[in-house]
Coordinates of C-alpha atoms in Angstrom, one line a residue:
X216 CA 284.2 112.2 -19.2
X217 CA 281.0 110.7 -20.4
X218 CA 281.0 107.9 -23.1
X219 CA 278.2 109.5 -24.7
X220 CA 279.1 112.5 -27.1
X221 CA 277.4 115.2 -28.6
X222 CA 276.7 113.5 -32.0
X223 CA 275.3 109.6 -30.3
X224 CA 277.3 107.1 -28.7
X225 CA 279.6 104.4 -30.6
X226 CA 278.9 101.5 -29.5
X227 CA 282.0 98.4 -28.5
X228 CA 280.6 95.9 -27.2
X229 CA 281.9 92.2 -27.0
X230 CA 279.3 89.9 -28.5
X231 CA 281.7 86.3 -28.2
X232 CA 279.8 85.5 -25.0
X233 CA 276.7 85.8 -26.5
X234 CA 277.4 84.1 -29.3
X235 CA 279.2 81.2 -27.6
X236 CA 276.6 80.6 -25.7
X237 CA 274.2 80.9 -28.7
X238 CA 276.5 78.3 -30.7
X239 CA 276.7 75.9 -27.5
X240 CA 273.3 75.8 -27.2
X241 CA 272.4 75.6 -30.8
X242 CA 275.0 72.9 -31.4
X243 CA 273.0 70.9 -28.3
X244 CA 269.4 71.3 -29.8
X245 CA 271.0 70.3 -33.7
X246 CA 272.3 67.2 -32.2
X247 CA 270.0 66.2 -30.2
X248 CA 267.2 66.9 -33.2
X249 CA 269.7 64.6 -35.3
X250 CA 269.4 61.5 -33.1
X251 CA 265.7 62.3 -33.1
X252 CA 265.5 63.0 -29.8
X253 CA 262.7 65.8 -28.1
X254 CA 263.8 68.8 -26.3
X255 CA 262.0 67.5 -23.6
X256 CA 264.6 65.3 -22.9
X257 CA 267.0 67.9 -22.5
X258 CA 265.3 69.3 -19.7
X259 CA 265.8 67.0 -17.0
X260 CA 267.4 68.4 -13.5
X261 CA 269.0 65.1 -12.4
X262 CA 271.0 65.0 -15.6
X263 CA 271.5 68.8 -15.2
X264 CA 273.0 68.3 -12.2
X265 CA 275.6 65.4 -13.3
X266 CA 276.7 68.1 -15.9
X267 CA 276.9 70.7 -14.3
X268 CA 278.7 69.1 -11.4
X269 CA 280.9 67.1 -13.4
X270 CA 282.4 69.9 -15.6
X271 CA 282.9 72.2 -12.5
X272 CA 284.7 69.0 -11.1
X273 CA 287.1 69.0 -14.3
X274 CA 287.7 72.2 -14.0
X275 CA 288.7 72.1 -10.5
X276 CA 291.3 68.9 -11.6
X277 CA 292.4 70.3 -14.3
X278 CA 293.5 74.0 -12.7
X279 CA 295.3 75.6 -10.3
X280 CA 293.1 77.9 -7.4
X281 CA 295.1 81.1 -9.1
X282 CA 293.9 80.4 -12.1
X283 CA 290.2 79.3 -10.5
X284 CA 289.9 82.9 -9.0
X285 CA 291.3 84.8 -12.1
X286 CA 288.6 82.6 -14.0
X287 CA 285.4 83.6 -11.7
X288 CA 286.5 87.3 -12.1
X289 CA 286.8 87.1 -15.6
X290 CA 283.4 85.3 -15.9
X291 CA 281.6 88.2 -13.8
X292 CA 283.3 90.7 -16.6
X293 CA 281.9 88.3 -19.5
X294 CA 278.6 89.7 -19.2
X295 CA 279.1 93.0 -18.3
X296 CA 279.5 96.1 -21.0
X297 CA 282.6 98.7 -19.4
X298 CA 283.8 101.3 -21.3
X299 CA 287.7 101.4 -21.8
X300 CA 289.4 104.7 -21.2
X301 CA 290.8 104.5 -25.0
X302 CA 287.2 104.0 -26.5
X303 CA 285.8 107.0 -24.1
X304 CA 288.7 108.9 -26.1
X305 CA 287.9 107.8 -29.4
X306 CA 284.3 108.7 -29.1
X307 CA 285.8 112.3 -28.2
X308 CA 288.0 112.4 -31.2
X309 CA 284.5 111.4 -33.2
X310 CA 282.4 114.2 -31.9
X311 CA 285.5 116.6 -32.6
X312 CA 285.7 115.5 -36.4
X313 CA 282.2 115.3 -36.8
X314 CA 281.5 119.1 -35.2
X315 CA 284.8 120.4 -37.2
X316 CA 283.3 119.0 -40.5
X317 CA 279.4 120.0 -39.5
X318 CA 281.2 123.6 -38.8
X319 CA 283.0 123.3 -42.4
X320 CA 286.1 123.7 -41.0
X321 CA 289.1 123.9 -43.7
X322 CA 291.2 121.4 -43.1
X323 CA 288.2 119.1 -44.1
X324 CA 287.7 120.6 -47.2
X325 CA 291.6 119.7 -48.8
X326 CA 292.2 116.8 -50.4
X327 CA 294.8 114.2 -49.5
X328 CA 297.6 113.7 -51.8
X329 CA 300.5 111.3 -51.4
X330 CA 304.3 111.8 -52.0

C-alpha cells in the first residue's frame, strides 16, 4: 500500500527535532549576542570538543547502557520521516471520501441532524 493516494499525499511529519534544534541554537546565538559577544567565538573546536565530550560524559553517568542503546536508536529515528501503518490508512480513507464526493455520491449530499 503506497502512502501516496490518488488525490496527493497528506503529509505527518514530526517537526519537534527540527525545531529543538532551531530553538537550541537560537537560544545560543541570543545569548551570546546579549553578552556582546561575536559568533566567532562560538566557533572554536577546542571548546567544541569540551562540550561535546562533556555532555556525552553526563549522559553516560547519568544512564543506564539499556537506556544508552534505546537512546541511539531513537536518535537515528529523530531524523528520519516513516510512515505509520494507521496514517497509510487514513490517507486511504481520504482518497475514498474525496472520490465518493468528486463522484457525488448520496450519502454526501444529506445533511447531518442530531437526536
Amino acid at each position: 500500500m503506497s502512502p501516496e493516494g490518488a488525490y496527493g499525499i497528506i503529509l505527518f511529519m514530526d517537526k519537534a527535532t527540527w525545531i529543538g534544534i532551531l530553538v537550541g541554537v537560537g537560544g545560543i546565538l541570543l545569548g551570546n549576542l546579549l553578552e556582546g559577544g561575536h559568533t566567532s567565538s562560538l566557533m572554536q573546536l577546542t571548546a567544541f570538543i569540551i562540550v561535546l565530550t562533556g555532555t556525552i560524559g553526563a549522559v553516560m553517568v547519568s544512564s543506564s547502557e539499556k537506556d544508552l542503546k534505546t537512546g541511539l536508536q531513537l536518535a537515528k529515528k529523530a531524523f528520519r520521516h516513516e510512515e505509520s501503518r494507521s496514517k497509510v490508512r487514513l490517507n486511504e480513507i481520504v482518497d475514498c471520501a474525496r472520490l465518493a464526493k468528486k463522484r457525488k455520491h448520496p450519502g454526501f449530499g444529506a445533511t447531518f441532524e442530531p437526536h
